[in-house]
Rosetta silent file (secondary structure, phi, psi, omega in degrees, C-alpha in Angstrom):
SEQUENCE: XXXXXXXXXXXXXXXXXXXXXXXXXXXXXXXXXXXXXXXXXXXXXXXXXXXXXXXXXXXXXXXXXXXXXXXXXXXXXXXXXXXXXXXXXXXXXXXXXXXXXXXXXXXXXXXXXXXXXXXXXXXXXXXXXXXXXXXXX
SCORE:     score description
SCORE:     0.000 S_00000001
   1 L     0.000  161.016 -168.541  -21.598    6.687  -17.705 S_00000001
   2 L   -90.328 -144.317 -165.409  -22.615    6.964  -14.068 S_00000001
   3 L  -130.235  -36.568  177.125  -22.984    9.973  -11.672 S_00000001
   4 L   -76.172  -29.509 -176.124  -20.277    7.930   -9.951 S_00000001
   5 L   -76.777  -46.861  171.844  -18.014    7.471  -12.936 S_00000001
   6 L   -62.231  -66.487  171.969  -18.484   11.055  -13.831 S_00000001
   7 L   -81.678    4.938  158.207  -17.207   12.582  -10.570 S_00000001
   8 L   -67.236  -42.638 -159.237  -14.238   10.297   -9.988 S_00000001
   9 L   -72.024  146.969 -175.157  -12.599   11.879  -13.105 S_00000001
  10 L   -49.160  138.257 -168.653  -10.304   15.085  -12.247 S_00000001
  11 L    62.596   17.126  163.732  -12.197   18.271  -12.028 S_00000001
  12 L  -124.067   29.337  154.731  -15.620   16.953  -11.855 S_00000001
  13 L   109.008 -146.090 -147.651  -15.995   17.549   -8.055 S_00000001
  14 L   -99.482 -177.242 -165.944  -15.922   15.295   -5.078 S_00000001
  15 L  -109.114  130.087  167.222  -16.947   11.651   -6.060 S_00000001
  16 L  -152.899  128.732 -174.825  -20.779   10.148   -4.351 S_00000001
  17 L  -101.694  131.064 -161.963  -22.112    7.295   -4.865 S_00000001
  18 L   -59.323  155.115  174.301  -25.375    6.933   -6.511 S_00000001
  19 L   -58.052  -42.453 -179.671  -28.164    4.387   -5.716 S_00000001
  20 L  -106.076   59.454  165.150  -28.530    2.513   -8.657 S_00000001
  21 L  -102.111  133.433 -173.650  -24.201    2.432   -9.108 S_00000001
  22 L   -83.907  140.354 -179.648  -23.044   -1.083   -9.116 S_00000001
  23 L   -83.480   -9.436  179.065  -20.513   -1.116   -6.281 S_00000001
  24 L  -115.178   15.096  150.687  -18.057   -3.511   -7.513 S_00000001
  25 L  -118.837  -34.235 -159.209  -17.554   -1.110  -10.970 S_00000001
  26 L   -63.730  -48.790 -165.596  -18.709    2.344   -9.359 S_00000001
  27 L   -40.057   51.675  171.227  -16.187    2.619   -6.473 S_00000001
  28 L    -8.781  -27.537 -165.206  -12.927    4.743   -7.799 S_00000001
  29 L   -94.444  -27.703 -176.373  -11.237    3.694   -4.845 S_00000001
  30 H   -57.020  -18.824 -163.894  -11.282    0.075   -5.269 S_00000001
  31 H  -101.820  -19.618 -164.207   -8.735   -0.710   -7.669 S_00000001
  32 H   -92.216  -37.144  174.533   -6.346    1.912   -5.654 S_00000001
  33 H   -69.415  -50.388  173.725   -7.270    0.177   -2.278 S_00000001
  34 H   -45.541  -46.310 -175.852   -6.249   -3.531   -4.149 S_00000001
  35 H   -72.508  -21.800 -161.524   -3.102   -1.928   -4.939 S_00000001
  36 H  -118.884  -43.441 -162.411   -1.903    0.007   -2.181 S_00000001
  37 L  -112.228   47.063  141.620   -3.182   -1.815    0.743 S_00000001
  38 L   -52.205  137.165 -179.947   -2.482   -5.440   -0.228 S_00000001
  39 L   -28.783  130.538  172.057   -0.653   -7.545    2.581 S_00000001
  40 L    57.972   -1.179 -169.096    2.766   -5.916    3.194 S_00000001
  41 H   -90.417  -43.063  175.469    2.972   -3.507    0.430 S_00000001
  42 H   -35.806  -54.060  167.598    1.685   -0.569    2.651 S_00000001
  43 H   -78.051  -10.511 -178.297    5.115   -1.515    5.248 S_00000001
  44 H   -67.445  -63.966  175.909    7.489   -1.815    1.930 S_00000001
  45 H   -49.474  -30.270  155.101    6.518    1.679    1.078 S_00000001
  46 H   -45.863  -82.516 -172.276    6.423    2.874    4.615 S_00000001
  47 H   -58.100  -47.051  175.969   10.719    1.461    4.893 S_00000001
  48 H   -34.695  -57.995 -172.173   11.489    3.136    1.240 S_00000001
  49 H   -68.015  -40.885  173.623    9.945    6.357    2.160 S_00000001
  50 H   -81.249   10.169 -145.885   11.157    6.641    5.534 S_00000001
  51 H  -152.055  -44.910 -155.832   14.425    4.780    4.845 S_00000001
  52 L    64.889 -169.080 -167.641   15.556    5.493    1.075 S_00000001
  53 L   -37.131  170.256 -154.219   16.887    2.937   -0.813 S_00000001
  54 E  -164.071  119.461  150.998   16.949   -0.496    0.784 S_00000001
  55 L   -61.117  175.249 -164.583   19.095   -3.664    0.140 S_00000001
  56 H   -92.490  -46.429  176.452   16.538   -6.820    0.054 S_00000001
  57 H   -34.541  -55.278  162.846   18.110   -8.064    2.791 S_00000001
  58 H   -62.105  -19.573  177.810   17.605   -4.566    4.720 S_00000001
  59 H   -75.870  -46.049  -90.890   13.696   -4.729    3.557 S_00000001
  60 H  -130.301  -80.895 -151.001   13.595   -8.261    4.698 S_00000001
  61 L   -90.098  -15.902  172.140   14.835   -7.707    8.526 S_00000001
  62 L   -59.409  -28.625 -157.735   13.041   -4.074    8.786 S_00000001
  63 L  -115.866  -29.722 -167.243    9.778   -5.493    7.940 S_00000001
  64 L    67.985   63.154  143.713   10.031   -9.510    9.100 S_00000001
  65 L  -135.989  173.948 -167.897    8.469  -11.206    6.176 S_00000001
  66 L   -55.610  150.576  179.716    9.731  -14.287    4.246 S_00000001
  67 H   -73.715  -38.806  145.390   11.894  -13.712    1.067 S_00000001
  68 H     1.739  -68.017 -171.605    9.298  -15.368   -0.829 S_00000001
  69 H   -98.003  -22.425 -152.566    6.475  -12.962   -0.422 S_00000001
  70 H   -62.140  -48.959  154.537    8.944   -9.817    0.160 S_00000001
  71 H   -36.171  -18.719 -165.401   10.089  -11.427   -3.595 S_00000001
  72 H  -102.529  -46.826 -160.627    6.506  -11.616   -4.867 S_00000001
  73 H   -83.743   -7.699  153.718    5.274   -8.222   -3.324 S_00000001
  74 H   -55.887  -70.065 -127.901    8.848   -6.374   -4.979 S_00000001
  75 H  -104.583  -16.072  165.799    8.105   -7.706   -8.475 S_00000001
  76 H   -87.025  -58.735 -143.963    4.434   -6.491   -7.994 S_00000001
  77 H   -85.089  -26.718  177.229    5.207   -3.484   -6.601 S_00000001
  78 L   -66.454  -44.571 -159.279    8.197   -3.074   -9.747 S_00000001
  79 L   -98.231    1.179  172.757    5.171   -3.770  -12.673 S_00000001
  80 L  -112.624   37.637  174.080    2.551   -1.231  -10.982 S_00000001
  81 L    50.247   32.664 -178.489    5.659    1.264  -11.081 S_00000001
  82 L  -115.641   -9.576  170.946    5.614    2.193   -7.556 S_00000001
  83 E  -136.809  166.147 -163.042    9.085    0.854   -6.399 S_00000001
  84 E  -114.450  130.704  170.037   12.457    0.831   -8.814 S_00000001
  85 E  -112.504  129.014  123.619   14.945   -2.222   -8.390 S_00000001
  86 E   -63.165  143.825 -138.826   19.056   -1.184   -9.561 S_00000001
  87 E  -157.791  122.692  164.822   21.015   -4.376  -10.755 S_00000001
  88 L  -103.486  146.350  133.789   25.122   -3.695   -9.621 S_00000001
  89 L   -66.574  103.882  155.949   27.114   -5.983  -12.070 S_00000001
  90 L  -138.938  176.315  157.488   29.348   -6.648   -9.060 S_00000001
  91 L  -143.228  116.722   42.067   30.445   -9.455   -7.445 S_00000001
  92 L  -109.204  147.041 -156.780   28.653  -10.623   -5.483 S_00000001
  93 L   -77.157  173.390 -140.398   25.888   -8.527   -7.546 S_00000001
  94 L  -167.488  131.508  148.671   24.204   -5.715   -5.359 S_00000001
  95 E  -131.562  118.317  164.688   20.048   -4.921   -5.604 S_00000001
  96 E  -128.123  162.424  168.223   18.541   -2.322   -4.294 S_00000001
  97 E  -100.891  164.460  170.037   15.327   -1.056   -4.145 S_00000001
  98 E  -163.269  157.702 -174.224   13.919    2.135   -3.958 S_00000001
  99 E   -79.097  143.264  179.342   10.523    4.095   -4.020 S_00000001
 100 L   -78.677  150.621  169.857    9.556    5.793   -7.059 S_00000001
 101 H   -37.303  -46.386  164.820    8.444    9.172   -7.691 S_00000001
 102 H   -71.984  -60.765 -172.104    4.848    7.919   -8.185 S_00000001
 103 H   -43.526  -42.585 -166.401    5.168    5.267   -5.050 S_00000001
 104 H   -87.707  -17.077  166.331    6.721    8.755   -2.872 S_00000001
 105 L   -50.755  -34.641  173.909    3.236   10.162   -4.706 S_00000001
 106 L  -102.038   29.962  166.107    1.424    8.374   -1.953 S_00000001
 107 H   -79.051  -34.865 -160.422    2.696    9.809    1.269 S_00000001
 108 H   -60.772  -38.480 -153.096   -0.306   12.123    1.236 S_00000001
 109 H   -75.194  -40.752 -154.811   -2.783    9.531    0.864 S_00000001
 110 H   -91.099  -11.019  165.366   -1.145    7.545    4.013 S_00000001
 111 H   -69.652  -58.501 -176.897   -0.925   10.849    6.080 S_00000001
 112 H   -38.189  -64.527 -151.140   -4.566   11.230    5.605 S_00000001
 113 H   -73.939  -32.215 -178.241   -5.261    7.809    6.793 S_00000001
 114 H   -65.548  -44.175  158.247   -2.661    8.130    9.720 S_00000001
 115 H   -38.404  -56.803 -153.020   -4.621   11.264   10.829 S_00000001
 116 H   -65.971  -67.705 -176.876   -7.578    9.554   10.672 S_00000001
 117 H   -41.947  -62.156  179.004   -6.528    6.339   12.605 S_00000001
 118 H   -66.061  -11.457  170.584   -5.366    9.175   15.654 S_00000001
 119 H   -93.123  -15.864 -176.263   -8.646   10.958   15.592 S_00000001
 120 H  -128.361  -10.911  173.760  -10.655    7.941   15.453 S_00000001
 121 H   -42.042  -37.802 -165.793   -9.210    4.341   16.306 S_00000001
 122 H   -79.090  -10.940  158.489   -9.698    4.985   20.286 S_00000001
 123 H   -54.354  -66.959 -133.471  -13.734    5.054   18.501 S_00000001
 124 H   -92.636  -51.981  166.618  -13.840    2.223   16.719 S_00000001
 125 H   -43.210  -16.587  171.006  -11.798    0.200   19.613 S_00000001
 126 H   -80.250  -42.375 -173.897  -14.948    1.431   21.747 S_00000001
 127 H   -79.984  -42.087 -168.503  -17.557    0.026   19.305 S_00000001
 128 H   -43.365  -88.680  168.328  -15.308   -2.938   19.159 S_00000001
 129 H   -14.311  -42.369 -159.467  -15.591   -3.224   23.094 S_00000001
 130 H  -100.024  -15.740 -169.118  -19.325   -2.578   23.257 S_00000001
 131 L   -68.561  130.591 -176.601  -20.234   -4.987   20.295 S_00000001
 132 L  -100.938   41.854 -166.717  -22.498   -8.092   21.417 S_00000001
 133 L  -116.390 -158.213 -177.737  -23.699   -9.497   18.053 S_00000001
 134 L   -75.547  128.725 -177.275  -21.293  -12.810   16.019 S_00000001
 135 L   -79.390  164.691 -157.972  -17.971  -12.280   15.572 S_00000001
 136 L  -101.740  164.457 -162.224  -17.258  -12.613   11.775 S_00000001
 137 L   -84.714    0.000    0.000  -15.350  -16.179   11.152 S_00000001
């Protein structure tokens, strides 16, 4: 096991990553970064938490993306347990969604990062500004 592998697990301090760690197994964060900040899932989670439950319809014109992906990134977002879809037998049937205890588990994480973005975005919009090398394609 790594040095990297070893301090991602709970209670075995902060997590650093070693020189000889392969970076595309070492990283703890990677499979939570695939998951959370995939296209749109980040604003689904965003209208749940700040919203509560949500008709599809209500997800749909809150966020502006096609029922398609709103449909693909639901049914993903259903099978990693972070948002709950209710079924009404009514007619005309009623869905709603809503965030799950683990999925409301990740306000913390996106607090962090909104802090971050206000102490340091007016940086990084600076390097942005000053950079002369090739823009990436």
């Amino acid at each position: 096991m790594s040095n990297a592998t070893a301090a991602a697990k709970p209670g075995a301090g902060t997590w650093s990553p070693q020189p000889d760690d392969d970076p595309t197994t070492a990283c703890p964060i990677s499979p939570v970064v695939d998951l959370v900040f995939s296209r749109w899932t980040t604003p689904i989670l965003w209208v749940l938490q700040a919203h509560g439950t949500q008709r599809f319809v209500e997800l749909e014109r809150r966020i502006g993306v096609t029922p398609k992906v709103l449909t693909q990134r639901l049914r993903q977002l259903e099978r990693d347990g972070l948002v709950q879809r209710r079924i009404y037998a009514e007619v005309p049937p009623r869905v709603e969604y809503e965030i799950t205890e683990l999925g409301g588990s990740l306000q913390s994480v996106f607090a962090a990062l909104g802090e971050w973005g206000d102490a340091h975005m007016s940086d990084v919009e600076r390097s942005r500004a000053a950079y002369t090398g090739p823009l990436p394609r």
